[in-house]
Coordinates of C-alpha atoms and ligand atoms in Angstrom, one line a residue:
X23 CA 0.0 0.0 0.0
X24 CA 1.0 3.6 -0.7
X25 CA 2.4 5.7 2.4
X26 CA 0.0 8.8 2.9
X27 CA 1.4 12.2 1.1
X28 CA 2.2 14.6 4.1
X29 CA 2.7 18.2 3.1
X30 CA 4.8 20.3 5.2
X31 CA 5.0 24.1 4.7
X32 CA 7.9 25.2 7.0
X33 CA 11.4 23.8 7.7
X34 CA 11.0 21.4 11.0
X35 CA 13.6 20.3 13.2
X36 CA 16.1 17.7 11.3
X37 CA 15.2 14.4 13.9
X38 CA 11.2 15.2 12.9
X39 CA 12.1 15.3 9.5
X40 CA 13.7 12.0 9.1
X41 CA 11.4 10.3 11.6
X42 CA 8.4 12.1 8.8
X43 CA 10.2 10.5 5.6
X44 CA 10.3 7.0 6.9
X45 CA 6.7 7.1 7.8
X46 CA 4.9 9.2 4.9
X47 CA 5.6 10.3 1.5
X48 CA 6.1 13.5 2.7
X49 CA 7.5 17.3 0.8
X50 CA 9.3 19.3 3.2
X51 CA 10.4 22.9 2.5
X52 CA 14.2 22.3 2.7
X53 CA 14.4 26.1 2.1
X54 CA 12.3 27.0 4.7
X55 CA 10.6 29.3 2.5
X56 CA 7.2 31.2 3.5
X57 CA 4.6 29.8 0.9
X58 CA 1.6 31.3 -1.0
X59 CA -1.7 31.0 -0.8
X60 CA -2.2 29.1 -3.8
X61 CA 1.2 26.8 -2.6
X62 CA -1.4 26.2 0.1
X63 CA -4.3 25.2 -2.2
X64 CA -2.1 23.0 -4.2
X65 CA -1.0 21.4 -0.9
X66 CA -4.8 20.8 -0.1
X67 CA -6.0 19.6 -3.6
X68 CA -2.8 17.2 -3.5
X69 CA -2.0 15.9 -0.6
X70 CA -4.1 14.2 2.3
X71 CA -2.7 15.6 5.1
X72 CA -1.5 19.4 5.5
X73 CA 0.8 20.3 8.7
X74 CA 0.8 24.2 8.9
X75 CA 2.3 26.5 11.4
X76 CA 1.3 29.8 13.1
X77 CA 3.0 32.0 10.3
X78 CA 1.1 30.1 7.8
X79 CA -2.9 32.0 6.6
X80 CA -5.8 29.6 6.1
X81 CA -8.3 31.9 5.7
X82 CA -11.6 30.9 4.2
X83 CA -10.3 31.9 0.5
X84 CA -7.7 29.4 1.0
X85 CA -9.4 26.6 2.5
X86 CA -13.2 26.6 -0.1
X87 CA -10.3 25.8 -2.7
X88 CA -12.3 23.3 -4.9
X89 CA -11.4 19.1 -5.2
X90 CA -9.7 19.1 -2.0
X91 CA -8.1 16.1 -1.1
X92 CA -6.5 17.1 2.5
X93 CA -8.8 16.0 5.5
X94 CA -6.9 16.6 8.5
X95 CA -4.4 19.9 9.2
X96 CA -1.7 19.0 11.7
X97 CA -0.9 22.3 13.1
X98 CA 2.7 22.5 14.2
X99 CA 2.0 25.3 17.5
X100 CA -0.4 25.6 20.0
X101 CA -2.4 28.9 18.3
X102 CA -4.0 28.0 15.6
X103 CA -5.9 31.6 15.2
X104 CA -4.4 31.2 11.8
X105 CA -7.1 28.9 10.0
X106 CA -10.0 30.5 10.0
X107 CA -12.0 27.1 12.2
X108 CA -15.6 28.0 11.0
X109 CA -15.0 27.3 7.3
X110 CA -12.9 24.7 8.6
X111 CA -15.6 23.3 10.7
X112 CA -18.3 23.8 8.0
X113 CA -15.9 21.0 6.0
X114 CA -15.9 18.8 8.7
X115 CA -11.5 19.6 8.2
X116 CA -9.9 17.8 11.3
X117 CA -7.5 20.4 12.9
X118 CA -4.8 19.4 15.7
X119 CA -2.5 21.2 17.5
X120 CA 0.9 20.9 19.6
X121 CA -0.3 22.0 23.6
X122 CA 1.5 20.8 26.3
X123 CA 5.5 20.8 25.3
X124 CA 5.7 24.6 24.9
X125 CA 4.4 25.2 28.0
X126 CA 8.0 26.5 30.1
X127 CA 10.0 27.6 27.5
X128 CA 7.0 30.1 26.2
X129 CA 6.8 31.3 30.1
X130 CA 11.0 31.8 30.2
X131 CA 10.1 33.9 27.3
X132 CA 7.4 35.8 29.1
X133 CA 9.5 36.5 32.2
X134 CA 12.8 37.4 29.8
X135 CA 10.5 40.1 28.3
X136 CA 9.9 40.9 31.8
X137 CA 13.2 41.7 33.3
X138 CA 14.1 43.0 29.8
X139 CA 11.2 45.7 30.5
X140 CA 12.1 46.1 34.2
X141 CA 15.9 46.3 34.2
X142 CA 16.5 48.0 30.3
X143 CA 18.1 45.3 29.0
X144 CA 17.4 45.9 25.4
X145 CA 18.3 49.6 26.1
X146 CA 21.6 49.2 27.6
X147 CA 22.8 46.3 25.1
X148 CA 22.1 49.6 22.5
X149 CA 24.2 51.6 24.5
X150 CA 27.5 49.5 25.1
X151 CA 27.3 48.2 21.7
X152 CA 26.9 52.2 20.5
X153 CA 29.5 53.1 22.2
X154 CA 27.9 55.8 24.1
X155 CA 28.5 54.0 27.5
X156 CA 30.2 56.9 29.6
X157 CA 30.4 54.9 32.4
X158 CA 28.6 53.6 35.9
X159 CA 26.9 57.0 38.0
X160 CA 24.7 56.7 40.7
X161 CA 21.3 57.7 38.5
X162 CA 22.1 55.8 35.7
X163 CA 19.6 53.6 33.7
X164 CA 17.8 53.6 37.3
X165 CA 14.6 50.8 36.6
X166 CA 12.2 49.3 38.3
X167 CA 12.6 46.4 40.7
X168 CA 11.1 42.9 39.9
X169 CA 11.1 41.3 43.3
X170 CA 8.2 41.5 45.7
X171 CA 6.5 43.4 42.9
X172 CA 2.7 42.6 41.5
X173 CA 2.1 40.2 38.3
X174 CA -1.1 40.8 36.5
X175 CA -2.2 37.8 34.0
X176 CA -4.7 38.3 31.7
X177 CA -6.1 34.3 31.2
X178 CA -4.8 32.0 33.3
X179 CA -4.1 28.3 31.2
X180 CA -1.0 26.9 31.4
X181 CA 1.3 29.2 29.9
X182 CA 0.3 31.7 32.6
X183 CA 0.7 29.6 35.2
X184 CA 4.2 28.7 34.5
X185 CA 5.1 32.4 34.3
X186 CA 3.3 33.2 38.2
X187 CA 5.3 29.5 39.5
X188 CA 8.7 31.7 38.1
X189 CA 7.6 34.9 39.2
X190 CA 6.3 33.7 42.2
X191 CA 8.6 31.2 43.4
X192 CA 11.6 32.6 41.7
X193 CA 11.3 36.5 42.1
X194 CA 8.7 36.9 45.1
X195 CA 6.2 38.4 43.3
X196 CA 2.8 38.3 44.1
X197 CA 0.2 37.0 41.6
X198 CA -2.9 38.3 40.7
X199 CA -5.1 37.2 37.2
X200 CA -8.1 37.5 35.3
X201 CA -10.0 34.2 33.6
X202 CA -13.9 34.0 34.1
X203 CA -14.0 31.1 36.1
X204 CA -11.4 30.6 39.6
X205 CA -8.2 28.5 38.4
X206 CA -8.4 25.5 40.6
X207 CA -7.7 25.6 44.6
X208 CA -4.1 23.7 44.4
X209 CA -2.9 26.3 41.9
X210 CA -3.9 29.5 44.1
X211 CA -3.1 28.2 47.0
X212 CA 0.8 26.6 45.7
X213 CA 0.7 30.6 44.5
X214 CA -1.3 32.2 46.6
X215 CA -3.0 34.4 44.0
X216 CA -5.9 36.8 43.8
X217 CA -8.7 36.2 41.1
X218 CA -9.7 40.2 40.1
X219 CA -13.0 40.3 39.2
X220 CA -12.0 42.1 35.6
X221 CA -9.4 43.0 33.3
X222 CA -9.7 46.1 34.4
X223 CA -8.8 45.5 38.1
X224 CA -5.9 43.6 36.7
X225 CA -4.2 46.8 34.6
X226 CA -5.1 49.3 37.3
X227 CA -3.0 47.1 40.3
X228 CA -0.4 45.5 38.3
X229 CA 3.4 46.4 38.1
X230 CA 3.6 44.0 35.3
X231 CA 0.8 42.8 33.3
X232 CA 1.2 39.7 31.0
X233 CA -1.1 38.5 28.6
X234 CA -2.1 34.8 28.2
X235 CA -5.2 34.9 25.7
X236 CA -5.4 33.3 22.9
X237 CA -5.3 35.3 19.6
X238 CA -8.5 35.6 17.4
X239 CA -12.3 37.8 16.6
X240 CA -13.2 37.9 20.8
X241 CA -9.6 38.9 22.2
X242 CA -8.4 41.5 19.1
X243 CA -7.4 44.8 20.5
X244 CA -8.5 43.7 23.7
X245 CA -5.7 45.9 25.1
X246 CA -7.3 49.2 24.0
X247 CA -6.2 52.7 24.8
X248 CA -9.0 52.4 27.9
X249 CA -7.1 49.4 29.3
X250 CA -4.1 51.2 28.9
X251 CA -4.9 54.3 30.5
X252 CA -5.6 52.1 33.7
X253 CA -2.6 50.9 34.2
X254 CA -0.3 53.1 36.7
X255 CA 2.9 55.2 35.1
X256 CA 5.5 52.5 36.5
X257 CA 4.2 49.5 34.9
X258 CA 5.2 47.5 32.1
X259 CA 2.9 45.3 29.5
X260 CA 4.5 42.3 28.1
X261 CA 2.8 40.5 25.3
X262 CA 3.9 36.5 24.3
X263 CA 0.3 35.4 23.5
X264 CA -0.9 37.3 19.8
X265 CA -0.1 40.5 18.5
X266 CA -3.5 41.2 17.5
X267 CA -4.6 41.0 21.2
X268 CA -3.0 44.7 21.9
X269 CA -3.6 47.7 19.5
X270 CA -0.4 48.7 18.9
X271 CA -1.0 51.9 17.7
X272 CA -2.9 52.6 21.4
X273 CA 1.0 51.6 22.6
X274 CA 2.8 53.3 20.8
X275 CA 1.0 56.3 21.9
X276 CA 0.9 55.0 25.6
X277 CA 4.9 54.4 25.6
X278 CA 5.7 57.4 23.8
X279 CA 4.3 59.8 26.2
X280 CA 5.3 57.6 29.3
X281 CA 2.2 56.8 30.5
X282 CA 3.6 53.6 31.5
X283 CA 7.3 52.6 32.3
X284 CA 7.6 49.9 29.4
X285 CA 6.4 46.8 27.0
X286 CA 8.1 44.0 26.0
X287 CA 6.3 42.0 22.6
X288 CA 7.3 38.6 21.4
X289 CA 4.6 38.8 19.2
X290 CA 2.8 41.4 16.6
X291 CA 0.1 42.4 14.6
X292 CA 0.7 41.9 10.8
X293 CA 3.9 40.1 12.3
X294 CA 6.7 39.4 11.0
X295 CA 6.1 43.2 9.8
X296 CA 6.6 45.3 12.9
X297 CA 5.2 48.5 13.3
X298 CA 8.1 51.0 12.2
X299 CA 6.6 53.1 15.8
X300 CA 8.0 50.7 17.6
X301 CA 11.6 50.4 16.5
X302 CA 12.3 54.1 17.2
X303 CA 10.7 53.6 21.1
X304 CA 13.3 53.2 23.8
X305 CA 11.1 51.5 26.3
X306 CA 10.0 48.4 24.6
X307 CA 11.7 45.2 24.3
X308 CA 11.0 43.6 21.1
X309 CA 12.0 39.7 20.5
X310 CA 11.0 37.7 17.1
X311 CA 8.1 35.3 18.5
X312 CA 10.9 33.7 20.5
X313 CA 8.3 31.5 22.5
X314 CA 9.0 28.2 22.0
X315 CA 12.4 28.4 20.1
X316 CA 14.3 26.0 22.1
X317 CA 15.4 22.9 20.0
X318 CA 13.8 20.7 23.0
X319 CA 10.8 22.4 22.8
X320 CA 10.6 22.7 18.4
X321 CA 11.6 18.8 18.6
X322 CA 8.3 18.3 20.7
X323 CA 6.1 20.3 18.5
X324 CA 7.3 18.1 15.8
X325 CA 6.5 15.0 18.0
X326 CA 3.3 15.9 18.9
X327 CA 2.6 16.8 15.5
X328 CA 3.8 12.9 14.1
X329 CA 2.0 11.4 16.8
X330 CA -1.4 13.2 15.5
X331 CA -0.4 12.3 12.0
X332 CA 0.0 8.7 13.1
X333 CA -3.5 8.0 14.6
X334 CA -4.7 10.2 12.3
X335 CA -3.7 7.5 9.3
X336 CA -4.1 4.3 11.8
X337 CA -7.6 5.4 12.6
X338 CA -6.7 5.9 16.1
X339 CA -8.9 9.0 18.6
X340 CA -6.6 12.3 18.0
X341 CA -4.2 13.3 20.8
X342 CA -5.0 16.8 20.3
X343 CA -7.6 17.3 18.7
X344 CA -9.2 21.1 18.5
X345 CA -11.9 20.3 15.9
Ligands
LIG407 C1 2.2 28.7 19.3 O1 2.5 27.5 19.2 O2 1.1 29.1 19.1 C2 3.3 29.6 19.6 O3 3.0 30.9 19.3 C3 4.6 29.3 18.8 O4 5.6 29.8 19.6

């Protein structure tokens, strides 16, 4: 019998790879070049199993392409805000995703973005490498201190909660969050945080607020120019969840007239364009969706991704299964 043709549309780590081309007749994208829509239509009219990742658009356009022969998309990430799930839904298109394995390294992300923000990390790497380092003074770079202080997440799944254990257990901070419904007893009590009854509540007692929802229609631009005027002149935002979450132009404005100390983004609207107000800012830390970039982590995506694959093809219930 045949192997199944697998189409993959980014460059996956090598060990995946191998372990994919003695199971499936599979394409890879050696190049690791970012493909088209209609490289994605081919994919679907030709293949019978499609593994996408988060940079990769499957709107509605892309996925009504007629005599498709792909029934399942293997998403390599967690988000999959990316394929549009209704028109997806409305074809009875299986979609997985990787949760789980990207869990800790995401969170080290969030809390490097943190201290980034806090300490001017970003800002003084600028400086030594500029030159323009005139040496240590007592008011120097003063900025603000991230032990004892308060961490505000907006959602509270496991990403979140693996930033409040480092925060909390790591740095002393006290937690506070936002999710409509209490996170479970163990978890406050092993972190002894506060459920606020809004979002609101959140940004106006927060020194640091991190955002932990996923991307999509209900959470874009969330983080308004409202929320932002909440949050007090000495706090920072830090953003690893989805770009379209914040409005960035409501930042910009927020960090250019200081309203709060800092940001620091992993992710971005439009991303991987940037918007050009940011690059000229001083107090934001920008990474490039850095999340889950450890080659432990990426080689579990890839796992979880072959694993879905597998009882996909044997007929077997779907590890992770979103529709
Ligand atoms: C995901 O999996 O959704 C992450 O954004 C990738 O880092």
């Amino acid at each position: 019998m045949s192997k199944p043709k697998v189409f993959i549309t980014r460059k996956w780590p090598s060990s995946v790879e191998e372990k994919l081309k003695a199971r499936y007749d599979v394409t890879l994208n050696v190049d690791d070049r970012p493909l088209t829509a209609d490289e994605f239509k081919h994919a679907l009219q030709n293949y019978d199993a499609v593994c996408p990742t988060v940079c990769d658009s499957f709107p509605a356009d892309v996925l009504n392409v007629e005599n498709k022969r792909c029934k399942i998309l293997a998403n390599f990430g967690v988000g999959y805000n990316h394929i549009d799930i209704e028109t997806a839904n409305a074809q009875n298109l299986i979609i997985t995703n990787t949760p789980g394995v990207l869990t800790e390294s995401t969170a080290d992300i969030a809390m490097t973005l943190l201290l980034m923000s806090a300490r001017r990390g970003a800002e003084g790497d600028r400086l030594v490498r500029a030159q323009q380092w005139q040496g240590w003074c007592p008011t120097h770079m003063m900025s603000s201190d991230v032990t004892g202080a308060t961490l505000g997440l907006i959602g509270f799944g496991r990403i979140a909660q693996a930033m409040a254990r480092k925060a909390h257990h790591g740095f002393g901070m006290k937690i506070i969050y936002f999710k409509p419904s209490p996170a479970d007893k163990s978890v406050i009590d092993d972190l002894q945080a506060t459920r606020c009854d809004s979002i609101e509540q959140v940004m106006q007692s927060a020194d640091f607020v991190s955002l932990h929802c996923p991307g999509g229609e209900s959470t874009h631009h969330l983080i308004n120019q409202q929320m932002l005027d909440l949050m007090k002149p000495t706090a920072h935002l830090i953003n690893t969840a989805r770009g379209d979450v914040v409005d960035t132009e409501a930042l910009i404005n927020t960090l250019k007239s200081k309203a709060i100390m800092g940001a620091g983004l992993d992710v971005y609207e439009g991303e991987p364009n940037v918007n050009k107000g940011l690059l000229d800012l001083e107090n934001v830390s920008l990474l490039p969706h850095l999340g889950s970039a450890t080659i432990a982590t990426r080689t579990a995506m890839g796992e979880k991704v072959l694993n879905n694959l597998d009882a996909y093809f044997k007929d077997q219930p779907l590890p992770d299964r979103v529709i």
